[in-house]
């Protein structure tokens, strides 16, 4: 008589082995997990974490959740792993693309599996159900789990030659731009791991295709509570697709980039800085935003040129991190502006080999002359800034040099 439980376990194990065989070598290398700075001590008894074929981190259920402080159990009849802590019960059925949190089903983009008689679970969804913050440090291949007060993260999403940035703080999410038309699906997929309910704010800095092209996909995929637009129109088909979606988004408030302060949560707010409405180009009409979390400040400048930078110097001050204007074009990030904002770090969003030669050697040299360390999505992929309001860190250490400038 066939033991169907053993047969299913063997089938799942075989599937996993095949998936790992086709992953790149780096994806199958060692993965670590830390909880509030302490490494989880995995071994052969409990199993080791790995990246599954959906590019999600799978960790040994019992060891991870017990280290986190949960009581864990197994329901053999329903093939469900159960974790309980502080009045929260999370049920994780094997092979299903959902978990249940206090009886409420939540869809996830992968599923728990059994390998060699050990249960593995997708770590982010389960630990976030217990109120933890979960991030991935690509440089150290480590899942970083923190508890207590939420941390704020800025995700500079790799969308090729374009811009898309997610600010995530607890249950508050703000998206600034959405890349070009081809990037829409990438942005939607990325946001799905972070957006809690509606997307709180969507900011379209200006109507260029590499900033608003993917936003119609975002508006179709998520309920967006508030939309902030530059107010600078365009007749392009790409802009019209975004604009039509923005105007017809149900239960959404649409406004323009006048001065305002948006509260994101404890000690965190986003300021919209009005630089004027009389500029004659879409780039110079970009929505400018400054993020403050405790003692840490990040400035987002869209495609603002040196003309606006020089005319608006009185509106700016010291920042810790600068989102490099116009992808590092020669016409942005002037010396006078940098002497006012004095960023320690900067992030440029670009595609290697782009026809605009971004980031340019001139812009990079001005940043280097200011003593700024520059990271780029073309070199590091998606870049994540994490801060608790006192210190901050990046998930990359691959700083740009002049050799990374466009040809």
Short mmCIF file of C-alpha atoms in Angstrom, two decimals:
data_model
loop_
_atom_site.label_atom_id
_atom_site.label_comp_id
_atom_site.label_asym_id
_atom_site.label_seq_id
_atom_site.Cartn_x
_atom_site.Cartn_y
_atom_site.Cartn_z
CA UNK A 1 0.00 0.00 0.00
CA UNK A 2 1.34 3.44 -0.97
CA UNK A 3 2.20 5.79 1.90
CA UNK A 4 0.87 8.99 0.32
CA UNK A 5 2.38 11.24 2.98
CA UNK A 6 5.87 9.90 2.29
CA UNK A 7 5.22 10.01 -1.45
CA UNK A 8 4.22 13.68 -1.27
CA UNK A 9 7.25 14.52 0.83
CA UNK A 10 9.57 12.81 -1.62
CA UNK A 11 7.91 14.58 -4.53
CA UNK A 12 8.29 17.97 -2.88
CA UNK A 13 11.92 17.24 -2.02
CA UNK A 14 12.65 16.22 -5.60
CA UNK A 15 11.00 19.38 -6.90
CA UNK A 16 13.10 21.50 -4.56
CA UNK A 17 16.33 19.79 -5.57
CA UNK A 18 15.55 20.37 -9.25
CA UNK A 19 14.74 24.02 -8.57
CA UNK A 20 18.00 24.57 -6.72
CA UNK A 21 19.92 22.93 -9.53
CA UNK A 22 18.75 25.57 -12.00
CA UNK A 23 19.32 28.51 -9.67
CA UNK A 24 22.54 30.50 -9.98
CA UNK A 25 25.31 29.40 -7.65
CA UNK A 26 24.92 32.50 -5.48
CA UNK A 27 21.24 31.71 -4.86
CA UNK A 28 22.07 28.27 -3.49
CA UNK A 29 24.88 29.49 -1.20
CA UNK A 30 24.54 29.91 2.57
CA UNK A 31 21.74 32.12 3.86
CA UNK A 32 21.75 33.49 7.41
CA UNK A 33 18.98 34.80 9.65
CA UNK A 34 19.41 37.28 12.51
CA UNK A 35 16.73 38.26 15.02
CA UNK A 36 17.42 41.56 16.77
CA UNK A 37 21.09 41.17 15.92
CA UNK A 38 21.46 37.57 17.12
CA UNK A 39 22.13 34.84 14.55
CA UNK A 40 19.73 31.88 14.50
CA UNK A 41 21.82 28.74 15.08
CA UNK A 42 20.74 26.38 12.31
CA UNK A 43 22.34 22.95 11.98
CA UNK A 44 21.77 19.59 10.33
CA UNK A 45 19.16 18.67 12.94
CA UNK A 46 16.85 21.53 11.99
CA UNK A 47 17.97 22.17 8.41
CA UNK A 48 19.43 25.26 6.74
CA UNK A 49 17.72 28.26 5.06
CA UNK A 50 17.68 28.49 1.29
CA UNK A 51 16.20 30.54 -1.57
CA UNK A 52 13.32 28.75 -3.29
CA UNK A 53 12.45 28.73 -7.00
CA UNK A 54 10.15 31.76 -6.45
CA UNK A 55 13.19 33.67 -5.15
CA UNK A 56 11.77 33.69 -1.61
CA UNK A 57 13.70 32.76 1.53
CA UNK A 58 12.61 29.46 3.11
CA UNK A 59 13.73 28.77 6.68
CA UNK A 60 13.33 25.82 9.05
CA UNK A 61 10.00 26.43 10.75
CA UNK A 62 10.57 25.15 14.26
CA UNK A 63 14.06 26.55 14.86
CA UNK A 64 13.24 30.01 13.50
CA UNK A 65 9.91 30.45 15.26
CA UNK A 66 11.11 29.07 18.60
CA UNK A 67 14.10 31.40 18.47
CA UNK A 68 11.62 34.23 17.80
CA UNK A 69 9.75 33.18 20.96
CA UNK A 70 6.78 31.32 19.51
CA UNK A 71 5.16 28.09 20.63
CA UNK A 72 5.07 25.82 17.60
CA UNK A 73 3.06 22.73 16.75
CA UNK A 74 2.12 20.49 13.83
CA UNK A 75 -1.36 19.42 12.71
CA UNK A 76 -0.85 16.16 10.86
CA UNK A 77 -4.43 15.83 9.61
CA UNK A 78 -4.32 19.17 7.75
CA UNK A 79 -0.56 19.24 7.13
CA UNK A 80 -0.33 22.63 8.80
CA UNK A 81 2.43 24.19 10.90
CA UNK A 82 1.17 26.44 13.69
CA UNK A 83 2.97 29.23 15.59
CA UNK A 84 1.56 31.17 18.55
CA UNK A 85 2.83 34.23 20.40
CA UNK A 86 1.24 37.11 22.35
CA UNK A 87 -2.30 36.27 21.29
CA UNK A 88 -1.45 35.84 17.61
CA UNK A 89 -1.84 32.45 15.92
CA UNK A 90 -0.37 31.88 12.48
CA UNK A 91 -1.28 28.71 10.58
CA UNK A 92 0.95 27.75 7.64
CA UNK A 93 -0.49 24.97 5.44
CA UNK A 94 2.02 23.01 3.39
CA UNK A 95 1.95 23.71 -0.34
CA UNK A 96 -0.63 26.50 -0.17
CA UNK A 97 -0.12 30.11 -1.32
CA UNK A 98 -1.60 31.58 1.86
CA UNK A 99 -1.26 31.71 5.62
CA UNK A 100 -3.97 32.26 8.24
CA UNK A 101 -3.47 34.96 10.87
CA UNK A 102 -5.98 34.59 13.72
CA UNK A 103 -8.32 32.87 11.28
CA UNK A 104 -7.97 35.46 8.49
CA UNK A 105 -6.46 34.16 5.25
CA UNK A 106 -3.60 36.19 3.75
CA UNK A 107 -2.31 35.41 0.26
CA UNK A 108 1.46 34.97 -0.17
CA UNK A 109 3.56 34.56 -3.31
CA UNK A 110 5.12 31.22 -2.38
CA UNK A 111 4.27 28.38 0.00
CA UNK A 112 5.64 26.30 2.84
CA UNK A 113 7.21 22.98 1.87
CA UNK A 114 8.58 19.81 3.44
CA UNK A 115 12.13 18.74 2.62
CA UNK A 116 13.71 15.67 4.25
CA UNK A 117 10.87 15.52 6.81
CA UNK A 118 11.50 19.12 7.90
CA UNK A 119 9.03 21.94 7.46
CA UNK A 120 10.25 25.12 5.78
CA UNK A 121 8.26 28.33 5.67
CA UNK A 122 8.43 31.67 3.80
CA UNK A 123 9.87 33.83 6.54
CA UNK A 124 8.69 37.35 5.68
CA UNK A 125 4.94 36.78 5.70
CA UNK A 126 4.92 34.77 8.92
CA UNK A 127 7.20 36.99 11.01
CA UNK A 128 5.51 40.18 9.79
CA UNK A 129 2.23 38.67 11.04
CA UNK A 130 3.80 38.80 14.52
CA UNK A 131 4.74 42.46 14.05
CA UNK A 132 8.40 41.98 13.14
CA UNK A 133 10.21 43.92 10.45
CA UNK A 134 11.96 41.72 7.89
CA UNK A 135 14.56 42.83 5.35
CA UNK A 136 17.18 41.22 3.13
CA UNK A 137 20.84 42.25 3.14
CA UNK A 138 22.14 41.09 -0.23
CA UNK A 139 25.76 41.93 0.58
CA UNK A 140 25.83 39.48 3.51
CA UNK A 141 23.02 37.17 2.27
CA UNK A 142 21.24 37.64 5.56
CA UNK A 143 17.56 37.92 6.51
CA UNK A 144 17.44 40.69 9.10
CA UNK A 145 14.54 40.45 11.58
CA UNK A 146 13.90 43.26 14.04
CA UNK A 147 11.21 43.77 16.67
CA UNK A 148 10.07 46.74 18.71
CA UNK A 149 9.69 50.14 17.03
CA UNK A 150 9.37 49.89 13.25
CA UNK A 151 12.30 50.76 11.05
CA UNK A 152 11.93 52.83 7.90
CA UNK A 153 13.18 51.57 4.57
CA UNK A 154 13.66 53.31 1.27
CA UNK A 155 13.73 50.91 -1.69
CA UNK A 156 15.40 52.34 -4.78
CA UNK A 157 13.88 49.78 -7.14
CA UNK A 158 15.95 48.65 -10.11
CA UNK A 159 13.74 49.48 -13.11
CA UNK A 160 16.52 49.93 -15.64
CA UNK A 161 16.68 53.42 -17.15
CA UNK A 162 14.01 55.03 -15.00
CA UNK A 163 12.97 55.86 -11.47
CA UNK A 164 10.82 54.02 -8.91
CA UNK A 165 11.26 54.44 -5.17
CA UNK A 166 9.24 52.89 -2.33
CA UNK A 167 9.20 54.37 1.17
CA UNK A 168 7.98 51.75 3.66
CA UNK A 169 7.38 52.60 7.33
CA UNK A 170 5.18 50.23 9.31
CA UNK A 171 1.84 50.18 7.52
CA UNK A 172 2.56 53.37 5.56
CA UNK A 173 3.83 53.07 1.98
CA UNK A 174 4.70 55.82 -0.49
CA UNK A 175 5.69 55.16 -4.11
CA UNK A 176 7.62 57.85 -5.96
CA UNK A 177 7.46 57.15 -9.72
CA UNK A 178 7.06 53.78 -11.44
CA UNK A 179 9.67 53.37 -14.17
CA UNK A 180 8.78 53.05 -17.85
CA UNK A 181 6.05 50.96 -19.47
CA UNK A 182 8.17 47.81 -19.42
CA UNK A 183 8.81 48.21 -15.68
CA UNK A 184 5.17 48.19 -14.62
CA UNK A 185 4.98 44.47 -13.86
CA UNK A 186 8.32 44.62 -12.01
CA UNK A 187 7.11 47.45 -9.78
CA UNK A 188 3.77 45.78 -9.07
CA UNK A 189 5.50 42.51 -8.14
CA UNK A 190 7.94 44.33 -5.87
CA UNK A 191 5.22 46.32 -4.10
CA UNK A 192 3.14 43.20 -3.43
CA UNK A 193 5.58 42.15 -0.71
CA UNK A 194 5.26 45.44 1.17
CA UNK A 195 1.94 47.20 0.62
CA UNK A 196 -0.42 46.72 3.58
CA UNK A 197 -3.92 47.34 2.27
CA UNK A 198 -4.10 50.43 0.03
CA UNK A 199 -0.97 52.14 -1.26
CA UNK A 200 -1.10 55.31 0.82
CA UNK A 201 0.59 57.76 -1.55
CA UNK A 202 1.64 57.66 -5.19
CA UNK A 203 3.82 60.56 -6.33
CA UNK A 204 4.37 61.14 -10.06
CA UNK A 205 7.31 63.53 -10.12
CA UNK A 206 6.82 64.59 -13.77
CA UNK A 207 5.30 63.19 -16.97
CA UNK A 208 8.38 61.63 -18.60
CA UNK A 209 7.86 58.03 -19.69
CA UNK A 210 10.69 56.63 -17.54
CA UNK A 211 8.92 57.94 -14.43
CA UNK A 212 5.19 57.45 -15.08
CA UNK A 213 5.21 54.59 -17.60
CA UNK A 214 4.58 51.88 -15.01
CA UNK A 215 2.13 53.82 -12.87
CA UNK A 216 -1.00 52.76 -14.79
CA UNK A 217 -0.10 49.16 -13.88
CA UNK A 218 0.33 50.17 -10.23
CA UNK A 219 -3.03 51.94 -10.21
CA UNK A 220 -4.66 48.87 -11.73
CA UNK A 221 -3.10 46.51 -9.19
CA UNK A 222 -3.55 48.50 -5.96
CA UNK A 223 -6.08 50.81 -4.39
CA UNK A 224 -4.21 54.12 -4.10
CA UNK A 225 -5.44 56.50 -1.41
CA UNK A 226 -3.71 59.72 -2.52
CA UNK A 227 -2.00 60.78 -5.75
CA UNK A 228 0.35 63.76 -6.00
CA UNK A 229 1.15 65.01 -9.51
CA UNK A 230 3.48 67.75 -10.76
CA UNK A 231 0.67 69.45 -12.66
CA UNK A 232 2.81 69.55 -15.80
CA UNK A 233 0.85 67.86 -18.63
CA UNK A 234 2.04 65.88 -21.62
CA UNK A 235 0.42 64.70 -24.84
CA UNK A 236 2.32 61.39 -24.98
CA UNK A 237 0.39 58.14 -24.98
CA UNK A 238 2.39 56.93 -21.96
CA UNK A 239 1.46 59.96 -19.89
CA UNK A 240 -2.17 59.81 -20.96
CA UNK A 241 -2.40 56.18 -19.86
CA UNK A 242 -1.13 57.13 -16.40
CA UNK A 243 -3.27 60.29 -16.24
CA UNK A 244 -6.47 58.50 -17.22
CA UNK A 245 -5.81 55.83 -14.60
CA UNK A 246 -5.10 58.48 -11.95
CA UNK A 247 -8.29 60.40 -12.69
CA UNK A 248 -10.46 57.29 -12.57
CA UNK A 249 -8.84 55.65 -9.52
CA UNK A 250 -11.79 54.98 -7.18
CA UNK A 251 -11.81 56.59 -3.72
CA UNK A 252 -8.53 58.37 -4.41
CA UNK A 253 -7.65 62.03 -3.75
CA UNK A 254 -5.66 63.71 -6.56
CA UNK A 255 -3.66 66.86 -5.83
CA UNK A 256 -0.62 68.77 -7.00
CA UNK A 257 2.82 69.53 -5.58
CA UNK A 258 2.18 72.52 -3.32
CA UNK A 259 4.12 72.73 -0.04
CA UNK A 260 2.88 70.19 2.47
CA UNK A 261 4.04 67.84 5.23
CA UNK A 262 2.88 64.21 5.21
CA UNK A 263 3.09 62.32 8.49
CA UNK A 264 4.30 58.75 8.01
CA UNK A 265 4.35 57.69 11.65
CA UNK A 266 6.39 58.28 14.82
CA UNK A 267 9.22 60.75 14.08
CA UNK A 268 8.88 60.29 10.32
CA UNK A 269 7.43 62.69 7.76
CA UNK A 270 7.69 63.52 4.07
CA UNK A 271 7.80 67.16 2.98
CA UNK A 272 6.80 68.26 -0.52
CA UNK A 273 8.96 71.26 -1.48
CA UNK A 274 7.38 73.62 -4.02
CA UNK A 275 10.03 75.04 -6.37
CA UNK A 276 7.60 76.97 -8.57
CA UNK A 277 5.22 76.31 -11.44
CA UNK A 278 6.67 78.58 -14.12
CA UNK A 279 9.40 76.29 -15.43
CA UNK A 280 9.21 75.53 -19.14
CA UNK A 281 10.33 71.88 -19.07
CA UNK A 282 8.80 68.81 -17.49
CA UNK A 283 12.09 67.96 -15.76
CA UNK A 284 12.26 71.32 -14.00
CA UNK A 285 8.66 70.94 -12.85
CA UNK A 286 9.49 67.74 -10.93
CA UNK A 287 7.88 67.12 -7.54
CA UNK A 288 10.65 67.49 -4.94
CA UNK A 289 10.31 65.56 -1.66
CA UNK A 290 12.37 65.39 1.50
CA UNK A 291 12.04 62.47 3.90
CA UNK A 292 12.93 62.87 7.58
CA UNK A 293 13.04 59.95 10.02
CA UNK A 294 14.43 61.06 13.36
CA UNK A 295 17.90 62.40 12.63
CA UNK A 296 18.11 60.94 9.10
CA UNK A 297 17.17 62.95 5.99
CA UNK A 298 16.76 61.77 2.39
CA UNK A 299 16.13 64.15 -0.55
CA UNK A 300 14.35 63.09 -3.76
CA UNK A 301 14.79 65.50 -6.68
CA UNK A 302 13.15 63.83 -9.69
CA UNK A 303 14.79 65.16 -12.86
CA UNK A 304 15.39 68.67 -11.48
CA UNK A 305 18.12 70.51 -13.41
CA UNK A 306 20.84 72.89 -12.24
CA UNK A 307 18.63 75.86 -13.14
CA UNK A 308 16.09 74.93 -10.48
CA UNK A 309 18.77 73.83 -8.03
CA UNK A 310 20.45 77.24 -8.14
CA UNK A 311 17.16 79.14 -7.99
CA UNK A 312 15.96 77.11 -4.98
CA UNK A 313 19.07 76.90 -2.78
CA UNK A 314 17.29 78.62 0.11
CA UNK A 315 14.77 75.76 0.27
CA UNK A 316 17.36 73.09 1.02
CA UNK A 317 19.77 72.15 3.81
CA UNK A 318 21.99 69.29 4.94
CA UNK A 319 20.83 65.79 4.01
CA UNK A 320 22.26 62.37 4.69
CA UNK A 321 21.22 60.76 1.40
CA UNK A 322 20.51 62.32 -1.99
CA UNK A 323 18.55 60.64 -4.77
CA UNK A 324 20.71 61.87 -7.64
CA UNK A 325 18.77 64.20 -9.94
CA UNK A 326 18.03 63.11 -13.53
CA UNK A 327 19.85 59.79 -13.15
CA UNK A 328 23.19 61.60 -12.90
CA UNK A 329 22.97 63.72 -16.05
CA UNK A 330 25.57 66.45 -16.62
CA UNK A 331 22.80 69.07 -16.33
CA UNK A 332 21.91 68.12 -12.74
CA UNK A 333 23.55 68.07 -9.30
CA UNK A 334 25.51 71.32 -9.58
CA UNK A 335 28.37 72.31 -7.29
CA UNK A 336 26.41 75.07 -5.53
CA UNK A 337 23.55 72.71 -4.75
CA UNK A 338 25.87 70.04 -3.37
CA UNK A 339 27.60 72.58 -1.15
CA UNK A 340 24.20 73.26 0.46
CA UNK A 341 22.84 69.72 0.81
CA UNK A 342 26.23 68.02 1.47
CA UNK A 343 25.05 64.40 1.21
CA UNK A 344 27.13 61.63 2.76
CA UNK A 345 25.61 59.13 0.31
CA UNK A 346 23.80 59.36 -3.00
CA UNK A 347 21.86 56.87 -5.12
CA UNK A 348 21.62 57.03 -8.92
CA UNK A 349 18.98 55.04 -10.83
CA UNK A 350 20.08 54.02 -14.33
CA UNK A 351 20.60 51.19 -16.82
CA UNK A 352 24.15 50.23 -17.70
CA UNK A 353 24.88 51.23 -21.30
CA UNK A 354 21.91 53.61 -21.61
CA UNK A 355 21.93 55.96 -24.59
CA UNK A 356 21.97 59.05 -22.35
CA UNK A 357 25.34 58.06 -20.82
CA UNK A 358 23.95 58.29 -17.27
CA UNK A 359 25.47 58.71 -14.80
CA UNK A 360 27.87 61.16 -16.39
CA UNK A 361 31.46 61.60 -15.30
CA UNK A 362 30.81 65.30 -14.64
CA UNK A 363 27.96 64.64 -12.21
CA UNK A 364 29.85 61.82 -10.47
CA UNK A 365 32.97 63.97 -10.12
CA UNK A 366 30.99 66.78 -8.50
CA UNK A 367 29.58 64.28 -6.00
CA UNK A 368 33.01 62.80 -5.32
CA UNK A 369 34.47 66.30 -4.84
CA UNK A 370 31.87 66.82 -2.11
CA UNK A 371 33.03 63.59 -0.41
CA UNK A 372 29.82 61.72 -1.28
CA UNK A 373 29.74 57.93 -1.62
CA UNK A 374 27.55 57.07 -4.60
CA UNK A 375 25.64 53.83 -5.19
CA UNK A 376 23.80 52.95 -8.38
CA UNK A 377 21.05 50.53 -9.38
CA UNK A 378 22.98 49.76 -12.57
CA UNK A 379 25.76 48.29 -10.42
CA UNK A 380 23.94 47.00 -7.36
CA UNK A 381 20.40 46.30 -8.54
CA UNK A 382 17.66 47.37 -6.12
CA UNK A 383 19.21 49.39 -3.28
CA UNK A 384 17.58 49.43 0.16
CA UNK A 385 18.28 52.10 2.78
CA UNK A 386 17.31 51.06 6.32
CA UNK A 387 17.13 53.47 9.26
CA UNK A 388 15.87 53.55 12.82
CA UNK A 389 16.01 57.34 12.85
CA UNK A 390 19.45 57.44 14.43
CA UNK A 391 21.66 55.34 12.17
CA UNK A 392 21.21 54.09 8.62
CA UNK A 393 22.68 51.44 6.37
CA UNK A 394 22.50 50.16 2.80
CA UNK A 395 22.22 46.62 1.47
CA UNK A 396 25.18 47.23 -0.84
CA UNK A 397 28.80 48.30 -0.52
CA UNK A 398 29.48 48.55 -4.27
CA UNK A 399 30.25 52.26 -4.57
CA UNK A 400 30.44 53.83 -8.02
CA UNK A 401 33.71 55.12 -9.44
CA UNK A 402 34.41 57.22 -12.52
CA UNK A 403 34.81 53.94 -14.38
CA UNK A 404 31.05 53.46 -13.93
CA UNK A 405 30.23 56.69 -15.76
CA UNK A 406 28.38 56.41 -19.07
CA UNK A 407 30.51 56.25 -22.19
#
